[in-house]
Short mmCIF file of C-alpha atoms in Angstrom, two decimals:
data_model
loop_
_atom_site.label_atom_id
_atom_site.label_comp_id
_atom_site.label_asym_id
_atom_site.label_seq_id
_atom_site.Cartn_x
_atom_site.Cartn_y
_atom_site.Cartn_z
CA MET A 1 149.16 71.90 62.69
CA ASN A 2 152.11 72.70 60.53
CA PRO A 3 154.82 71.30 63.42
CA ILE A 4 157.22 73.84 63.07
CA ILE A 5 154.72 77.05 63.25
CA ALA A 6 153.28 75.06 66.22
CA LYS A 7 157.27 74.76 67.06
CA TYR A 8 157.78 78.18 67.61
CA PHE A 9 154.53 79.54 68.25
CA PRO A 10 152.86 77.10 70.81
CA GLY A 11 150.67 79.38 72.11
CA LEU A 12 147.92 79.73 69.21
CA SER A 13 144.40 79.53 69.07
CA PRO A 14 142.52 76.60 67.91
CA LYS A 15 140.98 79.27 65.04
CA GLN A 16 144.42 80.58 64.15
CA VAL A 17 145.82 76.76 63.85
CA SER A 18 142.53 76.25 61.15
CA GLN A 19 143.96 79.54 59.32
CA PHE A 20 147.86 78.54 59.44
CA GLU A 21 146.35 75.08 57.83
CA ILE A 22 144.01 75.91 55.23
CA MET A 23 146.37 78.87 53.92
CA MET A 24 149.27 76.16 54.24
CA GLU A 25 146.70 74.09 51.55
CA LEU A 26 145.85 77.14 49.54
CA TYR A 27 149.46 78.90 48.65
CA PRO A 28 150.38 75.44 46.64
CA GLN A 29 146.92 75.66 44.75
CA TRP A 30 147.24 79.26 43.86
CA ASN A 31 151.51 78.53 42.97
CA GLU A 32 149.51 76.92 39.82
CA LYS A 33 147.54 78.97 38.85
CA ILE A 34 149.44 82.39 39.21
CA ASN A 35 153.02 82.14 40.59
CA VAL A 36 153.79 83.86 43.99
CA ILE A 37 156.60 81.99 45.09
CA SER A 38 159.10 80.09 42.90
CA ARG A 39 157.77 76.66 42.12
CA LYS A 40 161.16 75.11 43.03
CA ASP A 41 160.84 76.81 47.01
CA ILE A 42 156.76 75.57 47.45
CA ASP A 43 157.45 72.97 49.05
CA ASN A 44 159.75 74.81 51.53
CA LEU A 45 156.56 77.11 52.18
CA ALA A 46 156.21 76.67 55.76
CA VAL A 47 160.04 77.42 56.29
CA ASN A 48 160.90 80.04 53.65
CA HIS A 49 157.70 81.94 53.86
CA ILE A 50 155.66 81.41 56.83
CA LEU A 51 157.58 81.43 59.26
CA HIS A 52 160.31 83.84 57.73
CA SER A 53 157.17 86.35 58.07
CA LEU A 54 156.35 85.40 61.34
CA SER A 55 160.28 86.51 62.04
CA ILE A 56 159.03 89.72 62.48
CA ALA A 57 156.54 88.81 65.45
CA LYS A 58 159.82 87.68 67.23
CA PHE A 59 161.35 91.30 66.93
CA LEU A 60 157.84 92.63 67.50
CA SER A 61 155.03 92.22 69.13
CA PHE A 62 151.95 94.54 67.96
CA THR A 63 150.33 96.67 70.16
CA PRO A 64 146.57 96.13 69.47
CA GLY A 65 144.98 99.06 66.98
CA THR A 66 148.14 99.22 65.36
CA ARG A 67 148.27 99.95 61.51
CA VAL A 68 150.83 97.99 59.53
CA MET A 69 151.51 98.24 55.47
CA ASP A 70 152.70 95.76 53.96
CA PHE A 71 154.31 97.13 51.35
CA GLY A 72 154.90 94.52 47.73
CA CYS A 73 153.30 92.24 49.34
CA GLY A 74 153.68 90.02 46.82
CA GLY A 75 150.88 87.12 47.00
CA GLY A 76 150.30 88.27 50.82
CA LEU A 77 153.59 87.40 52.39
CA PRO A 78 154.72 88.45 55.14
CA GLY A 79 151.38 90.17 55.48
CA LEU A 80 148.78 87.61 55.89
CA PRO A 81 150.80 84.80 58.04
CA LEU A 82 151.28 88.61 60.38
CA ALA A 83 147.38 89.05 60.33
CA VAL A 84 146.49 85.90 61.51
CA LEU A 85 148.63 86.25 64.46
CA PHE A 86 147.69 89.36 65.56
CA PRO A 87 143.90 89.93 64.72
CA ASP A 88 143.70 93.14 66.55
CA VAL A 89 146.39 94.92 64.32
CA HIS A 90 144.77 95.88 60.79
CA PHE A 91 146.93 95.39 58.10
CA HIS A 92 147.39 97.17 54.54
CA LEU A 93 148.75 95.29 52.01
CA ILE A 94 149.90 96.85 48.59
CA ASP A 95 151.41 95.50 45.40
CA ARG A 96 152.21 97.30 41.78
CA ILE A 97 150.84 93.37 39.98
CA GLY A 98 147.20 92.89 40.25
CA LYS A 99 147.02 89.22 40.14
CA LYS A 100 148.68 89.03 43.08
CA VAL A 101 146.87 91.33 44.82
CA LYS A 102 144.18 89.10 44.07
CA VAL A 103 145.64 85.49 45.35
CA ALA A 104 146.48 87.34 48.56
CA GLU A 105 142.56 88.50 48.82
CA GLU A 106 141.53 85.11 48.00
CA ILE A 107 143.55 83.53 50.47
CA ALA A 108 142.42 85.90 53.18
CA LYS A 109 138.88 85.57 52.36
CA ALA A 110 138.97 82.00 52.33
CA ILE A 111 140.58 81.84 56.31
CA GLY A 112 138.08 84.31 56.93
CA LEU A 113 140.59 87.17 58.22
CA THR A 114 139.35 90.55 58.83
CA ASN A 115 141.49 93.13 59.86
CA VAL A 116 143.11 92.78 56.29
CA SER A 117 142.38 95.75 53.43
CA PHE A 118 144.03 95.68 49.91
CA GLN A 119 145.77 98.18 47.41
CA HIS A 120 146.54 97.44 43.52
CA GLY A 121 148.81 99.87 42.94
CA ASP A 122 151.72 101.90 43.91
CA SER A 123 152.55 103.22 47.08
CA GLY A 124 152.26 106.61 45.98
CA GLU A 125 148.56 106.10 45.31
CA CYS A 126 148.76 105.43 49.37
CA HIS A 127 147.85 108.31 51.51
CA GLU A 128 146.93 106.20 54.85
CA LYS A 129 148.83 106.63 57.90
CA PHE A 130 150.40 103.61 59.66
CA ASP A 131 152.62 102.45 62.72
CA PHE A 132 154.59 100.66 60.60
CA VAL A 133 155.70 99.19 57.41
CA VAL A 134 156.67 95.66 56.86
CA SER A 135 158.14 94.75 53.87
CA ARG A 136 160.37 91.09 52.22
CA ALA A 137 163.06 91.60 49.81
CA VAL A 138 161.45 93.98 47.68
CA MET A 139 164.23 96.99 47.39
CA PRO A 140 166.83 98.68 49.57
CA GLN A 141 165.65 99.79 52.37
CA GLU A 142 167.27 103.70 51.89
CA ASP A 143 164.93 103.19 49.03
CA LEU A 144 162.02 101.49 51.04
CA VAL A 145 162.20 104.38 54.19
CA ARG A 146 161.94 106.89 51.57
CA LEU A 147 158.72 105.74 49.80
CA SER A 148 157.36 105.29 53.18
CA ARG A 149 158.26 107.97 55.41
CA LYS A 150 154.85 110.22 53.80
CA ASN A 151 152.86 106.94 55.48
CA ILE A 152 154.36 106.37 58.69
CA SER A 153 152.05 108.11 61.56
CA SER A 154 153.20 110.26 64.23
CA VAL A 155 150.96 108.66 66.94
CA GLN A 156 153.35 106.33 68.62
CA ARG A 157 152.18 103.47 70.73
CA ASN A 158 154.76 100.62 70.24
CA ALA A 159 157.64 99.31 72.34
CA ILE A 160 159.56 101.34 69.43
CA PRO A 161 159.49 104.31 67.59
CA ASN A 162 157.15 103.59 63.89
CA GLY A 163 159.49 103.16 60.95
CA VAL A 164 160.00 100.73 58.74
CA ILE A 165 160.94 96.58 59.54
CA ALA A 166 162.68 94.31 56.10
CA LEU A 167 163.52 91.43 55.66
CA LYS A 168 166.37 90.76 54.32
CA GLY A 169 169.64 88.80 53.22
CA GLY A 170 173.25 88.57 52.90
CA ASP A 171 175.74 91.73 53.24
CA LEU A 172 174.06 94.24 54.25
CA ASN A 173 177.07 96.85 55.46
CA ALA A 174 176.58 99.04 52.16
CA GLU A 175 172.90 98.99 52.11
CA LEU A 176 172.68 100.84 55.37
CA ARG A 177 175.66 102.99 55.72
CA GLY A 178 173.31 106.32 55.32
CA LEU A 179 170.60 104.76 57.55
CA LYS A 180 173.26 103.49 60.63
CA ASN A 181 171.79 105.87 63.30
CA ARG A 182 168.52 104.80 62.92
CA SER A 183 168.87 101.47 62.22
CA GLU A 184 169.17 98.03 64.21
CA THR A 185 169.20 94.65 62.04
CA GLN A 186 168.81 91.81 64.22
CA GLU A 187 169.50 88.06 63.51
CA ILE A 188 166.60 85.77 62.33
CA SER A 189 169.01 82.81 63.16
CA LYS A 190 169.05 83.75 66.77
CA PHE A 191 165.11 83.10 66.95
CA PHE A 192 164.56 80.37 64.36
CA GLU A 193 167.08 76.98 64.25
CA GLU A 194 166.75 76.25 60.71
CA PRO A 195 169.82 76.93 58.34
CA PHE A 196 167.75 78.85 55.83
CA PHE A 197 167.41 81.17 58.37
CA ASN A 198 171.53 81.79 59.00
CA THR A 199 171.69 84.56 56.27
CA LYS A 200 169.15 85.95 56.92
CA LYS A 201 168.03 89.51 59.43
CA ILE A 202 165.18 92.06 60.18
CA VAL A 203 166.15 95.35 59.39
CA TYR A 204 164.53 97.65 61.26
CA THR A 205 164.50 101.45 60.75
CA SER A 206 163.27 104.39 62.77
CA ILE A 207 161.18 107.29 61.03
#
């Protein structure tokens, strides 16, 4: 098991450990064919991509039965690592770029994930309802909230109201000015001590 993931998630089952190990092997292999992670950053897969995705789990532990959309999933981040961590939660991964969705599908199949579904297309083509929409540096929060609103369920089952949870970096004051009353920002460095996370944040906006 990768020591970095084991350090922060020590209670993983043998199945989850195996799934993360295979995932760590497959991403570099797929990245050689289809560029889903910057080639200069693939060596930092464990911290900059897998662990970064899992930071959402430190912010909120999803209740079993929760439904989550990964908006602009790319090659499956943050959706696939979260799906491994929360086997009783359903994740729907959507992206406009078909070949990236294909990578996510193939990795999910290889590691035996059964709590995921995939959609190649625009979020406007998705009419399902979810408790949360998660995203990783896809677009400004206000745009993400506007596009996601129709997909957020009115049924509440988690510790915080349904909404959007996004992974972002840098100064977000201007971006969040219009959402301040409904948004919360959490420094990821509160959860993980690696220097990469010093500028990384989780932004939650209730809908």
